[in-house]
């Protein structure tokens, strides 16, 4: 892969400051027309990726260059996802706001469902057109090697959540997440205030970075409240005999783990609402009552959390601000690809309902 051309490279080639080149490329600030034209011409000549080799008024491309095959203008934003995003998922509302935002900036929106064989073989979807794509937003993309491959495309990219990092190097991309820890801290502290000190956690902590951070939030909160780590009440895996465990597979795994507990905790915190609902199904089968025998807290504030019986105490994700933040992060990266990578967290809110006797 060719080395990425940066604003600094253009500045060095012309003997200009980086600030001058940035003004010319981004059409900001006061700059002489001749200087601006010189910078843009050099950017096109060097293959700076913000440009698509289209004719720019006032800049003459030599006749010898006119017979080159010129790529189409890049005006598409591509969504990559490995999972179906239902209306109950927070990302549905977020993407609706994101699509409106990029449309207002003149971009079109394309969606690409990444199949298992494409992930396995590190292949881009056949529906994706690199020559038209200005940027990529990834949602529910948690395969580390595939995500790393996407970061090498030399295309501005934004991840909404990522694979669990563990000891790996961070992805070379911008990342948008919800605040996964603050309200878990508040919830644990409130449970302790109510006399509920045996608190457990359910959810595959290596499923994605958000699940990992929520588990860390739980462990940190237990430490700050002076409670011992209750590992016996932490169910942080999944059915290892199945490659892509379904909800039914997880319920079977969960049932086995719960049956092996010597006693139930006072409270279980779940990595998201869908896991909490799986827990409710298993509890019903085992004759365990919520909130009679154990309290339960989810995460996401999905539509299901408001209609299940009992209704779920949960942590609300503000999808609209996530959509707005996604627009800002990706469009600013398209505008200046050379800036340092950013990780942004948006606010969440704790909502108490019947599963904690509220």
XYZ file of C-alpha atoms in Angstrom:
358
model
C 0.000 0.000 0.000
C 1.294 3.432 -0.924
C 2.321 5.706 1.896
C -0.421 8.117 2.903
C 0.183 11.694 1.805
C -0.306 14.189 4.625
C -0.724 17.941 4.809
C 2.838 18.122 6.134
C 4.138 16.282 3.051
C 2.510 18.855 0.783
C 3.858 21.694 2.909
C 7.379 20.262 2.726
C 7.157 19.828 -1.056
C 6.150 23.469 -1.525
C 8.290 24.997 1.203
C 5.177 26.337 2.937
C 3.928 26.069 6.494
C 1.492 23.309 7.456
C -1.001 25.974 8.520
C -0.931 27.584 5.062
C -1.502 24.260 3.327
C -4.348 23.396 5.714
C -6.039 26.740 4.968
C -5.787 26.136 1.231
C -7.106 22.567 1.336
C -9.925 23.273 3.786
C -10.790 26.651 2.235
C -10.444 28.510 5.540
C -8.728 31.737 6.507
C -7.324 34.465 4.292
C -4.943 33.270 1.590
C -3.760 34.613 -1.770
C -5.537 32.946 -4.688
C -2.210 32.061 -6.318
C -1.032 30.302 -3.139
C -4.292 28.426 -2.746
C -4.173 27.252 -6.376
C -0.550 26.172 -6.010
C -1.360 24.117 -2.911
C -4.407 22.432 -4.445
C -2.536 21.577 -7.605
C 0.294 20.016 -5.592
C -2.225 18.092 -3.460
C -3.807 16.635 -6.599
C -0.400 15.860 -8.085
C 0.776 14.048 -4.929
C -2.468 12.083 -4.555
C -3.722 13.611 -1.319
C -6.807 11.509 -0.599
C -9.225 14.356 0.197
C -9.275 15.009 -3.561
C -10.592 12.704 -6.277
C -8.716 14.188 -9.223
C -11.677 16.251 -10.356
C -11.237 19.563 -12.143
C -11.063 22.433 -9.659
C -11.916 25.884 -11.050
C -8.826 28.018 -11.495
C -6.400 25.104 -11.451
C -5.116 23.981 -14.827
C -4.245 20.292 -15.065
C -1.642 19.738 -17.790
C -2.968 18.343 -21.059
C -0.714 15.306 -20.676
C -2.700 14.346 -17.568
C -6.152 14.570 -19.142
C -6.067 11.076 -20.612
C -5.613 9.445 -17.212
C -8.499 7.371 -15.817
C -9.930 9.675 -13.180
C -11.847 8.259 -10.192
C -15.362 9.441 -9.466
C -15.927 12.102 -6.817
C -16.052 10.551 -3.345
C -19.444 11.503 -1.955
C -20.602 8.329 -0.172
C -20.422 7.397 3.495
C -20.486 3.612 3.926
C -21.928 1.791 6.947
C -20.283 -1.553 7.726
C -22.055 -3.851 10.186
C -21.805 -7.561 10.941
C -25.212 -7.783 12.603
C -28.791 -6.861 11.871
C -29.618 -3.606 13.658
C -33.221 -3.744 14.850
C -35.380 -0.792 15.814
C -34.934 -1.743 19.471
C -31.169 -1.318 19.269
C -29.795 2.089 20.301
C -27.832 2.227 17.029
C -31.033 2.452 14.981
C -31.861 5.937 16.290
C -28.192 6.932 16.241
C -27.835 6.011 12.559
C -31.043 7.853 11.675
C -29.548 11.049 13.122
C -26.188 10.278 11.519
C -27.739 9.844 8.073
C -29.579 13.156 8.331
C -26.380 14.892 9.402
C -24.225 13.630 6.567
C -27.019 14.275 4.043
C -27.046 17.904 5.149
C -23.334 17.975 4.275
C -23.937 16.635 0.773
C -23.070 12.954 1.287
C -25.089 9.869 0.387
C -25.377 6.861 2.717
C -24.807 3.214 1.777
C -25.203 0.163 4.031
C -23.132 -3.026 3.789
C -23.813 -6.146 5.847
C -20.497 -7.956 6.251
C -20.959 -11.713 5.893
C -19.132 -14.324 7.986
C -17.104 -15.587 5.018
C -15.987 -12.016 4.242
C -14.858 -11.558 7.843
C -13.099 -14.910 7.822
C -11.266 -14.159 4.561
C -10.710 -10.445 5.317
C -12.616 -9.429 2.190
C -14.534 -6.223 1.555
C -18.201 -6.627 0.537
C -18.770 -6.674 -3.215
C -21.333 -3.875 -2.821
C -18.642 -1.491 -1.519
C -17.114 0.975 -4.007
C -13.865 2.438 -2.705
C -13.635 5.018 -5.495
C -16.919 6.589 -4.368
C -16.434 6.340 -0.602
C -15.327 9.357 1.438
C -15.575 7.634 4.817
C -16.722 4.489 6.654
C -18.699 4.117 9.892
C -18.540 0.690 11.566
C -21.293 -0.491 13.944
C -21.303 -3.916 15.637
C -17.939 -4.796 14.080
C -16.064 -6.811 16.715
C -13.649 -9.037 14.769
C -10.164 -7.726 15.573
C -8.363 -8.790 12.400
C -11.115 -7.498 10.151
C -11.236 -4.138 11.940
C -7.454 -3.838 11.705
C -7.687 -4.576 7.970
C -10.252 -1.786 7.554
C -7.876 0.635 9.263
C -5.317 -0.024 6.514
C -7.677 1.056 3.708
C -6.439 4.646 3.785
C -10.071 5.786 4.088
C -11.360 7.894 7.019
C -13.091 5.502 9.406
C -15.138 5.731 12.592
C -15.904 2.813 14.891
C -18.974 2.930 17.113
C -17.640 0.576 19.781
C -14.773 -1.787 18.931
C -13.482 -5.274 19.642
C -12.295 -5.650 23.235
C -8.773 -4.257 23.201
C -7.188 -6.373 25.912
C -3.425 -6.094 25.434
C -3.681 -5.243 21.717
C -2.650 -1.941 20.180
C -5.562 0.499 19.754
C -7.152 0.630 16.326
C -5.794 3.374 14.069
C -9.147 5.090 13.794
C -11.552 7.357 15.652
C -13.847 5.629 18.145
C -17.234 6.669 19.520
C -18.594 5.013 22.679
C -21.229 5.603 25.299
C -20.093 6.182 28.892
C -19.917 2.580 30.084
C -18.769 3.081 33.669
C -20.075 6.178 35.465
C -23.639 4.990 36.019
C -22.537 1.492 36.973
C -20.491 3.175 39.728
C -23.587 5.113 40.810
C -25.776 1.997 40.677
C -23.396 -0.119 42.781
C -23.077 2.665 45.352
C -26.886 2.948 45.557
C -27.280 -0.810 45.946
C -24.811 -0.775 48.841
C -26.754 2.104 50.406
C -29.871 -0.078 50.198
C -28.052 -2.926 51.931
C -27.443 -4.999 48.789
C -23.738 -5.836 49.045
C -23.524 -9.162 47.212
C -23.461 -7.905 43.641
C -22.652 -10.037 40.591
C -22.084 -9.399 36.881
C -23.318 -11.300 33.803
C -21.975 -10.814 30.275
C -19.093 -11.955 28.068
C -16.571 -9.268 29.005
C -14.488 -9.902 25.865
C -17.424 -9.650 23.439
C -16.634 -5.987 22.705
C -14.924 -2.996 24.287
C -18.164 -1.676 25.800
C -18.854 -4.973 27.577
C -15.259 -4.984 28.819
C -15.568 -1.415 30.138
C -18.890 -2.190 31.835
C -17.242 -5.113 33.624
C -14.361 -2.832 34.650
C -16.928 -0.323 35.889
C -18.456 -3.017 38.074
C -15.083 -4.141 39.472
C -13.940 -0.575 40.104
C -17.196 0.296 41.845
C -16.949 -2.761 44.094
C -13.420 -1.722 45.050
C -14.413 1.891 45.732
C -17.297 0.710 47.922
C -14.909 -1.427 49.964
C -16.421 -4.726 48.812
C -14.447 -7.851 48.027
C -14.455 -9.003 44.411
C -17.186 -11.628 44.363
C -15.831 -13.774 41.531
C -18.292 -16.552 42.303
C -21.076 -14.217 41.136
C -19.334 -13.126 37.911
C -20.523 -14.981 34.812
C -18.319 -13.449 32.127
C -18.124 -16.075 29.390
C -20.372 -17.841 26.882
C -20.932 -21.270 25.349
C -17.419 -22.125 24.141
C -18.607 -25.199 22.195
C -20.390 -23.026 19.603
C -18.597 -20.645 17.189
C -21.310 -17.953 17.210
C -23.525 -18.661 20.234
C -27.209 -17.780 19.849
C -29.469 -16.464 22.590
C -30.589 -20.065 23.207
C -26.967 -21.238 23.475
C -26.249 -18.471 25.983
C -29.329 -19.354 28.017
C -28.161 -22.971 28.262
C -24.713 -21.822 29.393
C -26.279 -19.374 31.838
C -28.611 -22.019 33.303
C -25.677 -24.332 33.972
C -23.652 -21.587 35.680
C -26.534 -20.389 37.857
C -27.412 -23.932 38.932
C -23.814 -24.347 40.129
C -23.951 -21.284 42.381
C -24.015 -22.069 46.089
C -26.295 -19.077 46.605
C -27.675 -16.163 44.636
C -26.279 -12.633 44.991
C -28.518 -9.744 45.991
C -28.136 -8.099 42.574
C -26.958 -9.015 39.086
C -25.675 -6.311 36.716
C -25.967 -7.418 33.075
C -23.817 -6.226 30.160
C -26.940 -5.194 28.238
C -30.735 -5.492 28.297
C -30.840 -8.520 25.986
C -28.599 -10.448 28.361
C -30.839 -9.340 31.244
C -33.864 -10.674 29.343
C -32.045 -13.990 28.787
C -31.425 -14.041 32.539
C -35.154 -13.493 33.183
C -36.023 -16.466 30.943
C -33.555 -18.702 32.787
C -34.706 -17.465 36.194
C -38.331 -18.210 35.296
C -37.368 -21.752 34.277
C -35.472 -22.224 37.550
C -38.220 -20.705 39.693
C -36.166 -17.645 40.659
C -38.134 -14.433 41.150
C -37.098 -10.917 40.097
C -37.153 -8.785 42.212
C -38.287 -11.217 44.930
C -35.136 -13.367 45.052
C -32.617 -11.229 43.182
C -32.530 -7.735 41.676
C -31.501 -7.118 38.080
C -29.994 -4.223 36.091
C -29.454 -4.061 32.329
C -27.790 -1.562 29.984
C -29.050 0.212 26.804
C -32.680 1.042 27.741
C -33.992 -0.978 24.797
C -37.694 -0.979 23.972
C -37.905 -4.497 25.420
C -36.619 -3.288 28.792
C -39.768 -1.154 29.193
C -42.319 -3.878 28.420
C -40.800 -7.034 29.932
C -42.159 -8.246 33.253
C -40.773 -6.965 35.495
C -39.657 -3.819 33.689
C -35.880 -3.486 33.777
C -33.746 -1.065 35.702
C -31.202 -0.081 33.066
C -28.792 2.574 31.793
C -30.082 4.730 28.955
C -27.889 5.478 25.922
C -28.574 8.884 24.370
C -28.713 7.869 20.712
C -29.274 11.348 19.316
C -26.060 12.805 20.740
C -24.209 9.699 19.557
C -25.505 10.357 16.028
C -24.475 14.002 16.202
C -21.040 13.076 17.562
C -20.572 10.451 14.837
C -21.227 13.076 12.142
C -18.717 15.468 13.691
C -16.019 12.832 14.159
C -16.203 11.346 10.670
C -16.611 14.577 8.702
C -13.783 16.260 10.595
C -11.583 13.222 9.880
C -12.452 13.473 6.170
C -11.546 17.161 6.283
C -8.214 16.580 8.013
C -7.059 12.937 7.740
C -3.721 13.646 9.407
C -5.014 14.665 12.843
C -4.452 12.457 15.893
C -7.004 9.724 16.520
C -9.770 10.435 19.013
C -11.964 8.396 21.377
C -15.177 10.152 22.430
C -17.681 9.090 25.121
C -21.262 10.341 25.310
C -23.464 10.673 28.386
C -25.641 7.851 29.739
C -28.436 7.981 32.355
C -29.484 5.503 35.043
C -33.180 4.530 35.048
C -34.715 2.611 37.968
C -37.679 0.296 37.326
C -39.445 -2.747 38.780
C -36.482 -5.175 38.632
C -34.959 -3.298 41.592
C -38.325 -2.655 43.321
C -38.578 0.892 41.960
